[in-house]
């Protein structure tokens, strides 16, 4: 089975993005570009299918300027067998790229086409998806469209030997003229643009509903842990205390064992309290500022690291989606600082700049070389995804010995997400 994987390039996730002086878009001149993370996941999945004996060949394709050859070489280094560049200096619009991929698929006849966010297959398909109650497995009649998640897999690390081997593999370049006529410019049909806009809005709405459902589930579990498990542990501790008072005086050995059970019970209650606060702190119901204050205090106490919190002096009122997203981003950033930074001090700040909320977490730890090392974790991907859902973006700035800064820019009001599609 031949698999065709479409890849694109975006501004590297560790680069701070600047707008053009005329405000028409992001300034990408002399900016480091990398493969779109979703496309890395698609390439990785295709290579795994080949390694499992399901596929016989993996072909990566990209459409655009000649500089995309570097992105395709990365696909070769991951494990693709060959690559194709549909070279064009035109400002390719999404519909034009879709048409080019359709024509190329007709020409190359792959049995499976995998995209960064979607997969289109012919034959039988079995897929798994997350639902409110857990997981669900579906058997589909194909052709079918299946959306993928960031947690589908973790792309492998691209080693230097594989990069050198990739330079020797074939890179086929074709022109759009070699394919049937396709409209490449912004003169595409207005109705297609409207449909694309509607699709983006529907996707954003669905993702927001998913995150809201997750937060509601966390609230429910935290409440049940507090009301049920918390009460049971309290009753257990009272009974142990009663046994210690009643029988411990005449039996020193039993007294020691009961005292040990009391200590174990106290430790368990503390673990439950931490879990409840982690899932849904009660302070979040009072607003983002009290929640961040509790988060900073708990972080400083548990990790013996000074944590400063800087917030506006005026009252900050946010909707539930923004409160939850900002709290989860700050929570994950502090967790990373505790695990990896070896910091002495962490600063968490919340401020408003024009039409954006800025949440920044900065540590004075060891840092890392953001130019040569690209950190990969579900935590970092989750933070970026939360920002993207609300039409914002998240940037990471770090250098060896100079600490790390994580900045989330969240719009005060969620805009149409088109402006943030390439920032991952």
Tab-separated table of C-alpha atoms in Angstrom:
chain	number	residue	atom	x	y	z
A	1	UNK	CA	0.000	0.000	0.000
A	2	UNK	CA	1.327	3.419	-0.986
A	3	UNK	CA	0.755	6.266	1.505
A	4	UNK	CA	0.835	9.921	0.453
A	5	UNK	CA	1.422	12.452	3.255
A	6	UNK	CA	0.938	16.195	2.764
A	7	UNK	CA	3.277	18.437	4.775
A	8	UNK	CA	3.698	22.173	5.156
A	9	UNK	CA	6.035	24.486	7.003
A	10	UNK	CA	5.246	27.040	9.696
A	11	UNK	CA	7.202	29.468	11.832
A	12	UNK	CA	9.186	27.467	14.379
A	13	UNK	CA	7.337	27.150	17.671
A	14	UNK	CA	10.267	28.651	19.628
A	15	UNK	CA	10.418	31.840	17.539
A	16	UNK	CA	8.755	35.020	18.729
A	17	UNK	CA	6.475	36.121	15.899
A	18	UNK	CA	6.408	39.734	14.733
A	19	UNK	CA	3.820	41.347	12.473
A	20	UNK	CA	4.677	43.095	9.216
A	21	UNK	CA	4.824	46.873	9.369
A	22	UNK	CA	1.699	47.129	7.205
A	23	UNK	CA	-0.200	44.681	9.413
A	24	UNK	CA	-0.947	42.263	6.560
A	25	UNK	CA	0.476	39.190	8.299
A	26	UNK	CA	3.453	37.660	10.092
A	27	UNK	CA	6.958	38.758	9.079
A	28	UNK	CA	8.722	35.539	8.022
A	29	UNK	CA	11.818	37.110	6.445
A	30	UNK	CA	14.936	35.400	7.884
A	31	UNK	CA	12.753	33.519	10.372
A	32	UNK	CA	13.404	29.856	11.179
A	33	UNK	CA	10.704	27.606	9.702
A	34	UNK	CA	9.861	24.052	10.742
A	35	UNK	CA	7.475	21.318	9.723
A	36	UNK	CA	3.956	21.777	11.063
A	37	UNK	CA	3.749	19.569	14.227
A	38	UNK	CA	0.474	18.026	13.039
A	39	UNK	CA	2.225	17.005	9.798
A	40	UNK	CA	5.102	15.480	11.778
A	41	UNK	CA	2.533	13.305	13.526
A	42	UNK	CA	1.084	12.317	10.135
A	43	UNK	CA	4.531	11.388	8.751
A	44	UNK	CA	5.336	9.444	11.919
A	45	UNK	CA	2.086	7.482	11.670
A	46	UNK	CA	2.729	6.652	8.007
A	47	UNK	CA	6.259	5.446	8.773
A	48	UNK	CA	4.920	3.308	11.631
A	49	UNK	CA	2.403	1.734	9.259
A	50	UNK	CA	5.254	0.894	6.904
A	51	UNK	CA	7.365	-0.537	9.743
A	52	UNK	CA	4.378	-2.683	10.750
A	53	UNK	CA	4.170	-4.100	7.231
A	54	UNK	CA	0.855	-2.429	6.420
A	55	UNK	CA	2.351	0.001	3.881
A	56	UNK	CA	5.039	-0.491	1.264
A	57	UNK	CA	5.965	3.125	0.454
A	58	UNK	CA	5.632	6.527	2.112
A	59	UNK	CA	5.667	9.599	-0.154
A	60	UNK	CA	5.646	13.122	1.294
A	61	UNK	CA	4.386	16.069	-0.756
A	62	UNK	CA	4.372	19.834	-0.261
A	63	UNK	CA	3.186	22.725	-2.423
A	64	UNK	CA	4.821	26.147	-2.485
A	65	UNK	CA	8.194	27.866	-2.763
A	66	UNK	CA	11.523	26.081	-3.298
A	67	UNK	CA	12.489	26.584	0.368
A	68	UNK	CA	9.981	23.860	1.240
A	69	UNK	CA	12.637	21.361	0.118
A	70	UNK	CA	14.114	21.644	3.625
A	71	UNK	CA	10.803	20.562	5.140
A	72	UNK	CA	10.605	17.633	2.740
A	73	UNK	CA	14.168	16.611	3.659
A	74	UNK	CA	12.992	16.439	7.263
A	75	UNK	CA	10.237	14.067	6.147
A	76	UNK	CA	12.888	11.904	4.472
A	77	UNK	CA	14.948	11.915	7.663
A	78	UNK	CA	11.929	10.739	9.661
A	79	UNK	CA	11.499	7.795	7.311
A	80	UNK	CA	9.669	8.777	4.109
A	81	UNK	CA	10.871	6.908	1.019
A	82	UNK	CA	10.605	9.800	-1.419
A	83	UNK	CA	9.208	13.308	-1.623
A	84	UNK	CA	7.513	15.551	-4.186
A	85	UNK	CA	7.550	19.353	-4.298
A	86	UNK	CA	4.842	21.109	-6.327
A	87	UNK	CA	6.924	24.238	-6.811
A	88	UNK	CA	5.168	27.575	-7.225
A	89	UNK	CA	5.963	31.161	-6.288
A	90	UNK	CA	2.271	32.040	-6.251
A	91	UNK	CA	0.456	32.820	-3.001
A	92	UNK	CA	-1.245	29.428	-2.831
A	93	UNK	CA	-4.613	29.499	-1.130
A	94	UNK	CA	-6.024	26.497	0.788
A	95	UNK	CA	-8.499	25.591	-1.945
A	96	UNK	CA	-5.746	25.695	-4.580
A	97	UNK	CA	-3.518	23.430	-2.476
A	98	UNK	CA	-6.435	21.017	-2.031
A	99	UNK	CA	-6.959	20.930	-5.809
A	100	UNK	CA	-3.241	20.308	-6.426
A	101	UNK	CA	-3.210	17.459	-3.926
A	102	UNK	CA	-6.308	15.984	-5.555
A	103	UNK	CA	-4.700	16.081	-9.006
A	104	UNK	CA	-1.440	14.630	-7.678
A	105	UNK	CA	-3.335	11.833	-5.927
A	106	UNK	CA	-5.112	10.996	-9.170
A	107	UNK	CA	-1.719	10.830	-10.882
A	108	UNK	CA	0.194	8.842	-8.244
A	109	UNK	CA	-2.735	6.613	-7.151
A	110	UNK	CA	-1.941	6.199	-3.428
A	111	UNK	CA	-4.160	3.877	-1.402
A	112	UNK	CA	-4.054	6.164	1.637
A	113	UNK	CA	-3.664	9.936	1.982
A	114	UNK	CA	-2.808	11.273	5.450
A	115	UNK	CA	-3.016	14.956	6.341
A	116	UNK	CA	-1.970	16.740	9.491
A	117	UNK	CA	-5.531	17.033	10.704
A	118	UNK	CA	-7.387	14.613	8.460
A	119	UNK	CA	-6.928	11.212	6.823
A	120	UNK	CA	-8.815	9.998	3.716
A	121	UNK	CA	-8.780	6.269	3.025
A	122	UNK	CA	-10.210	3.681	0.678
A	123	UNK	CA	-11.225	0.290	2.058
A	124	UNK	CA	-12.191	-0.584	5.634
A	125	UNK	CA	-11.323	1.640	8.570
A	126	UNK	CA	-11.479	1.205	12.334
A	127	UNK	CA	-10.884	4.329	14.398
A	128	UNK	CA	-10.920	5.226	18.084
A	129	UNK	CA	-12.106	8.527	19.507
A	130	UNK	CA	-12.534	10.192	22.882
A	131	UNK	CA	-16.041	10.721	24.225
A	132	UNK	CA	-17.354	12.111	27.501
A	133	UNK	CA	-17.535	8.631	29.029
A	134	UNK	CA	-14.046	7.523	27.958
A	135	UNK	CA	-13.232	5.943	24.587
A	136	UNK	CA	-15.189	4.617	21.629
A	137	UNK	CA	-14.132	2.438	18.680
A	138	UNK	CA	-15.952	2.830	15.367
A	139	UNK	CA	-15.974	0.688	12.220
A	140	UNK	CA	-16.402	2.989	9.223
A	141	UNK	CA	-17.532	2.491	5.654
A	142	UNK	CA	-14.960	4.298	3.555
A	143	UNK	CA	-13.973	6.553	1.954
A	144	UNK	CA	-14.081	8.434	5.240
A	145	UNK	CA	-12.585	11.546	6.824
A	146	UNK	CA	-10.952	11.047	10.228
A	147	UNK	CA	-9.575	13.910	12.326
A	148	UNK	CA	-6.406	13.258	14.300
A	149	UNK	CA	-5.272	14.448	17.712
A	150	UNK	CA	-1.955	15.713	19.015
A	151	UNK	CA	-1.787	12.642	21.249
A	152	UNK	CA	-1.926	10.155	18.349
A	153	UNK	CA	1.842	9.613	18.596
A	154	UNK	CA	5.107	11.379	19.390
A	155	UNK	CA	7.309	11.878	16.303
A	156	UNK	CA	10.747	10.311	16.568
A	157	UNK	CA	13.899	12.375	17.048
A	158	UNK	CA	15.612	13.128	13.720
A	159	UNK	CA	19.235	12.000	14.016
A	160	UNK	CA	22.211	13.412	12.102
A	161	UNK	CA	22.851	10.150	10.170
A	162	UNK	CA	19.243	10.156	8.954
A	163	UNK	CA	19.573	13.801	7.920
A	164	UNK	CA	22.671	12.935	5.874
A	165	UNK	CA	20.889	9.948	4.285
A	166	UNK	CA	17.915	12.188	3.466
A	167	UNK	CA	20.149	14.413	1.339
A	168	UNK	CA	20.853	11.455	-0.946
A	169	UNK	CA	17.223	10.428	-1.412
A	170	UNK	CA	15.302	11.612	-4.500
A	171	UNK	CA	13.329	14.842	-4.346
A	172	UNK	CA	10.945	15.146	-7.285
A	173	UNK	CA	9.965	18.668	-8.319
A	174	UNK	CA	6.980	19.343	-10.535
A	175	UNK	CA	5.200	22.511	-11.626
A	176	UNK	CA	1.490	23.185	-11.180
A	177	UNK	CA	1.369	23.402	-14.981
A	178	UNK	CA	2.216	19.689	-15.067
A	179	UNK	CA	-1.143	19.048	-13.405
A	180	UNK	CA	-4.614	19.987	-14.735
A	181	UNK	CA	-5.439	23.700	-14.529
A	182	UNK	CA	-5.839	24.918	-10.970
A	183	UNK	CA	-6.647	28.401	-9.687
A	184	UNK	CA	-3.702	29.483	-7.518
A	185	UNK	CA	-4.497	33.038	-6.534
A	186	UNK	CA	-6.905	34.928	-4.315
A	187	UNK	CA	-9.498	35.041	-7.104
A	188	UNK	CA	-11.039	31.769	-5.911
A	189	UNK	CA	-14.780	31.539	-5.549
A	190	UNK	CA	-16.179	33.637	-2.683
A	191	UNK	CA	-18.489	30.800	-1.701
A	192	UNK	CA	-15.481	28.501	-1.179
A	193	UNK	CA	-13.866	31.090	1.089
A	194	UNK	CA	-17.098	31.375	3.034
A	195	UNK	CA	-17.290	27.599	3.443
A	196	UNK	CA	-13.703	27.489	4.679
A	197	UNK	CA	-14.424	30.229	7.205
A	198	UNK	CA	-17.502	28.373	8.389
A	199	UNK	CA	-15.469	25.165	8.748
A	200	UNK	CA	-12.863	26.917	10.891
A	201	UNK	CA	-15.560	28.368	13.119
A	202	UNK	CA	-17.276	24.998	13.500
A	203	UNK	CA	-13.974	23.312	14.348
A	204	UNK	CA	-13.164	25.974	16.912
A	205	UNK	CA	-16.625	25.683	18.440
A	206	UNK	CA	-16.356	21.883	18.656
A	207	UNK	CA	-12.922	22.058	20.276
A	208	UNK	CA	-14.136	24.666	22.750
A	209	UNK	CA	-17.078	22.432	23.666
A	210	UNK	CA	-14.669	19.570	24.256
A	211	UNK	CA	-12.496	21.634	26.593
A	212	UNK	CA	-15.573	22.923	28.423
A	213	UNK	CA	-16.810	19.352	28.867
A	214	UNK	CA	-13.403	18.335	30.229
A	215	UNK	CA	-13.447	21.180	32.752
A	216	UNK	CA	-16.981	20.269	33.847
A	217	UNK	CA	-15.886	16.655	34.298
A	218	UNK	CA	-12.909	17.785	36.382
A	219	UNK	CA	-15.256	19.847	38.562
A	220	UNK	CA	-17.561	16.868	39.045
A	221	UNK	CA	-14.717	14.479	39.955
A	222	UNK	CA	-13.131	17.024	42.309
A	223	UNK	CA	-16.478	17.585	44.015
A	224	UNK	CA	-17.080	13.853	44.473
A	225	UNK	CA	-13.546	13.341	45.790
A	226	UNK	CA	-14.106	16.112	48.321
A	227	UNK	CA	-17.597	15.046	49.391
A	228	UNK	CA	-17.221	11.249	49.296
A	229	UNK	CA	-13.557	10.269	49.588
A	230	UNK	CA	-12.745	13.201	51.870
A	231	UNK	CA	-15.529	12.320	54.297
A	232	UNK	CA	-14.585	8.623	54.313
A	233	UNK	CA	-10.962	9.436	55.131
A	234	UNK	CA	-12.049	11.810	57.886
A	235	UNK	CA	-14.276	9.123	59.424
A	236	UNK	CA	-11.419	6.602	59.180
A	237	UNK	CA	-9.067	8.959	60.980
A	238	UNK	CA	-11.580	9.605	63.779
A	239	UNK	CA	-12.050	5.860	64.321
A	240	UNK	CA	-8.302	5.265	64.457
A	241	UNK	CA	-7.965	8.098	66.972
A	242	UNK	CA	-10.729	6.562	69.099
A	243	UNK	CA	-8.978	3.175	69.063
A	244	UNK	CA	-5.693	4.795	70.065
A	245	UNK	CA	-7.307	6.533	73.050
A	246	UNK	CA	-9.275	3.471	74.147
A	247	UNK	CA	-6.681	0.720	73.801
A	248	UNK	CA	-3.339	2.384	73.236
A	249	UNK	CA	-2.546	3.289	76.838
A	250	UNK	CA	-2.273	-0.367	77.937
A	251	UNK	CA	-0.593	-1.672	74.781
A	252	UNK	CA	2.491	0.298	73.638
A	253	UNK	CA	2.987	-1.864	70.520
A	254	UNK	CA	-0.613	-1.286	69.414
A	255	UNK	CA	-0.203	2.433	70.168
A	256	UNK	CA	2.768	2.643	67.798
A	257	UNK	CA	0.883	0.832	65.022
A	258	UNK	CA	-2.187	3.048	65.428
A	259	UNK	CA	0.022	6.136	65.354
A	260	UNK	CA	1.509	4.870	62.100
A	261	UNK	CA	-1.986	4.413	60.656
A	262	UNK	CA	-2.856	7.979	61.667
A	263	UNK	CA	0.233	9.284	59.854
A	264	UNK	CA	-0.629	7.240	56.754
A	265	UNK	CA	-4.190	8.552	56.875
A	266	UNK	CA	-2.930	12.145	57.130
A	267	UNK	CA	-0.616	11.615	54.132
A	268	UNK	CA	-3.477	10.141	52.101
A	269	UNK	CA	-5.730	13.084	52.936
A	270	UNK	CA	-2.989	15.462	51.819
A	271	UNK	CA	-2.616	13.586	48.511
A	272	UNK	CA	-6.382	13.829	47.967
A	273	UNK	CA	-6.321	17.586	48.690
A	274	UNK	CA	-3.522	18.051	46.150
A	275	UNK	CA	-5.462	16.048	43.564
A	276	UNK	CA	-8.612	18.105	44.122
A	277	UNK	CA	-6.727	21.397	43.804
A	278	UNK	CA	-4.937	20.137	40.680
A	279	UNK	CA	-8.177	19.076	38.995
A	280	UNK	CA	-10.258	22.094	39.882
A	281	UNK	CA	-9.210	24.558	42.609
A	282	UNK	CA	-12.149	26.083	44.417
A	283	UNK	CA	-10.415	29.466	44.082
A	284	UNK	CA	-11.070	29.352	40.321
A	285	UNK	CA	-14.759	29.852	41.050
A	286	UNK	CA	-13.777	33.201	42.603
A	287	UNK	CA	-11.846	34.319	39.497
A	288	UNK	CA	-8.506	33.940	37.786
A	289	UNK	CA	-6.551	36.109	40.272
A	290	UNK	CA	-7.424	34.040	43.410
A	291	UNK	CA	-6.721	30.855	41.426
A	292	UNK	CA	-3.267	32.095	40.355
A	293	UNK	CA	-2.537	33.209	43.928
A	294	UNK	CA	-3.348	29.723	45.219
A	295	UNK	CA	-1.311	28.139	42.420
A	296	UNK	CA	1.739	30.301	43.186
A	297	UNK	CA	1.500	29.685	46.933
A	298	UNK	CA	1.145	25.916	46.489
A	299	UNK	CA	4.011	25.801	43.986
A	300	UNK	CA	6.348	27.729	46.288
A	301	UNK	CA	5.468	25.582	49.314
A	302	UNK	CA	5.740	22.202	47.573
A	303	UNK	CA	8.911	22.890	45.569
A	304	UNK	CA	10.806	25.286	47.840
A	305	UNK	CA	11.103	27.738	44.943
A	306	UNK	CA	10.211	31.418	45.316
A	307	UNK	CA	7.207	32.283	43.143
A	308	UNK	CA	6.203	35.907	42.537
A	309	UNK	CA	2.785	36.801	41.172
A	310	UNK	CA	2.156	40.067	39.323
A	311	UNK	CA	-1.461	40.911	38.456
A	312	UNK	CA	-3.445	44.048	37.578
A	313	UNK	CA	-4.634	46.145	40.502
A	314	UNK	CA	-8.090	46.356	38.975
A	315	UNK	CA	-10.616	43.529	39.066
A	316	UNK	CA	-10.122	41.033	36.232
A	317	UNK	CA	-13.320	39.463	34.895
A	318	UNK	CA	-12.967	36.639	32.363
A	319	UNK	CA	-15.348	34.082	30.941
A	320	UNK	CA	-14.989	30.468	32.092
A	321	UNK	CA	-13.146	29.356	28.934
A	322	UNK	CA	-10.393	31.968	29.334
A	323	UNK	CA	-10.109	31.452	33.088
A	324	UNK	CA	-9.717	27.699	32.647
A	325	UNK	CA	-7.251	28.015	29.737
A	326	UNK	CA	-5.032	30.580	31.502
A	327	UNK	CA	-5.017	28.589	34.735
A	328	UNK	CA	-4.103	25.334	32.937
A	329	UNK	CA	-1.324	27.055	30.957
A	330	UNK	CA	0.151	28.574	34.140
A	331	UNK	CA	-0.202	25.236	35.943
A	332	UNK	CA	1.649	23.311	33.225
A	333	UNK	CA	4.356	25.998	32.919
A	334	UNK	CA	5.030	25.850	36.671
A	335	UNK	CA	5.106	22.048	36.549
A	336	UNK	CA	7.750	22.192	33.819
A	337	UNK	CA	9.757	24.740	35.806
A	338	UNK	CA	9.708	22.489	38.883
A	339	UNK	CA	10.754	19.406	36.900
A	340	UNK	CA	13.368	20.750	34.514
A	341	UNK	CA	14.460	24.340	35.209
A	342	UNK	CA	16.422	23.965	38.498
A	343	UNK	CA	15.285	27.529	39.181
A	344	UNK	CA	15.570	29.640	42.315
A	345	UNK	CA	12.699	31.955	41.402
A	346	UNK	CA	9.688	31.902	39.100
A	347	UNK	CA	7.558	34.917	38.146
A	348	UNK	CA	3.964	34.628	36.971
A	349	UNK	CA	2.408	37.775	35.529
A	350	UNK	CA	-0.985	38.594	34.051
A	351	UNK	CA	-1.570	41.838	32.171
A	352	UNK	CA	-3.624	43.321	29.363
A	353	UNK	CA	-2.074	44.820	26.226
A	354	UNK	CA	-4.561	46.348	23.803
A	355	UNK	CA	-7.020	43.577	22.910
A	356	UNK	CA	-4.969	40.717	24.385
A	357	UNK	CA	-4.444	39.171	27.795
A	358	UNK	CA	-0.771	38.323	28.352
A	359	UNK	CA	0.075	35.472	30.712
A	360	UNK	CA	3.824	35.089	31.242
A	361	UNK	CA	5.721	32.520	33.304
A	362	UNK	CA	9.448	33.216	33.592
A	363	UNK	CA	12.072	31.261	35.538
A	364	UNK	CA	15.758	31.930	36.220
A	365	UNK	CA	16.727	28.300	35.703
A	366	UNK	CA	19.168	26.527	33.422
A	367	UNK	CA	17.186	27.156	30.211
A	368	UNK	CA	17.950	25.468	26.898
A	369	UNK	CA	19.078	26.360	23.385
A	370	UNK	CA	15.787	27.033	21.627
A	371	UNK	CA	17.536	27.288	18.248
A	372	UNK	CA	18.982	23.776	18.248
A	373	UNK	CA	16.755	21.964	20.726
A	374	UNK	CA	13.050	21.740	20.273
A	375	UNK	CA	11.301	20.567	23.456
A	376	UNK	CA	8.624	17.958	22.897
A	377	UNK	CA	6.030	17.051	25.478
A	378	UNK	CA	2.314	16.665	25.640
A	379	UNK	CA	2.339	19.468	28.227
A	380	UNK	CA	3.817	22.002	25.792
A	381	UNK	CA	1.538	20.828	22.998
A	382	UNK	CA	-1.438	21.081	25.341
A	383	UNK	CA	-0.558	24.673	26.275
A	384	UNK	CA	-0.322	25.667	22.614
A	385	UNK	CA	-3.593	23.925	21.830
A	386	UNK	CA	-5.400	25.779	24.642
A	387	UNK	CA	-4.135	29.108	23.312
A	388	UNK	CA	-5.075	28.242	19.731
A	389	UNK	CA	-8.607	27.263	20.729
A	390	UNK	CA	-9.215	30.837	21.888
A	391	UNK	CA	-7.605	32.374	18.793
A	392	UNK	CA	-4.368	33.168	20.587
A	393	UNK	CA	-0.797	31.934	20.475
A	394	UNK	CA	1.920	30.725	22.809
A	395	UNK	CA	5.644	31.427	22.472
A	396	UNK	CA	8.640	29.960	24.288
A	397	UNK	CA	11.913	31.871	24.664
A	398	UNK	CA	14.961	30.287	26.274
A	399	UNK	CA	18.757	30.222	26.239
A	400	UNK	CA	21.373	28.202	28.073
A	401	UNK	CA	21.835	29.609	31.568
A	402	UNK	CA	19.289	32.411	31.049
A	403	UNK	CA	16.060	30.750	32.071
A	404	UNK	CA	12.867	30.238	30.122
A	405	UNK	CA	9.873	32.463	29.368
A	406	UNK	CA	6.495	31.147	28.280
A	407	UNK	CA	4.070	33.808	27.040
A	408	UNK	CA	0.439	33.161	26.136
A	409	UNK	CA	-1.401	35.881	24.183
A	410	UNK	CA	-5.145	35.331	24.540
A	411	UNK	CA	-7.575	37.711	22.783
A	412	UNK	CA	-10.032	39.524	25.021
A	413	UNK	CA	-12.652	38.414	22.501
A	414	UNK	CA	-12.113	35.306	20.368
A	415	UNK	CA	-11.503	36.319	16.728
A	416	UNK	CA	-11.874	34.212	13.621
A	417	UNK	CA	-8.982	31.743	14.027
A	418	UNK	CA	-7.531	32.209	10.532
A	419	UNK	CA	-4.769	34.518	11.787
A	420	UNK	CA	-3.434	31.862	14.170
A	421	UNK	CA	-3.523	28.761	11.975
A	422	UNK	CA	0.218	28.685	11.322
A	423	UNK	CA	1.326	29.306	14.913
A	424	UNK	CA	1.717	25.928	16.596
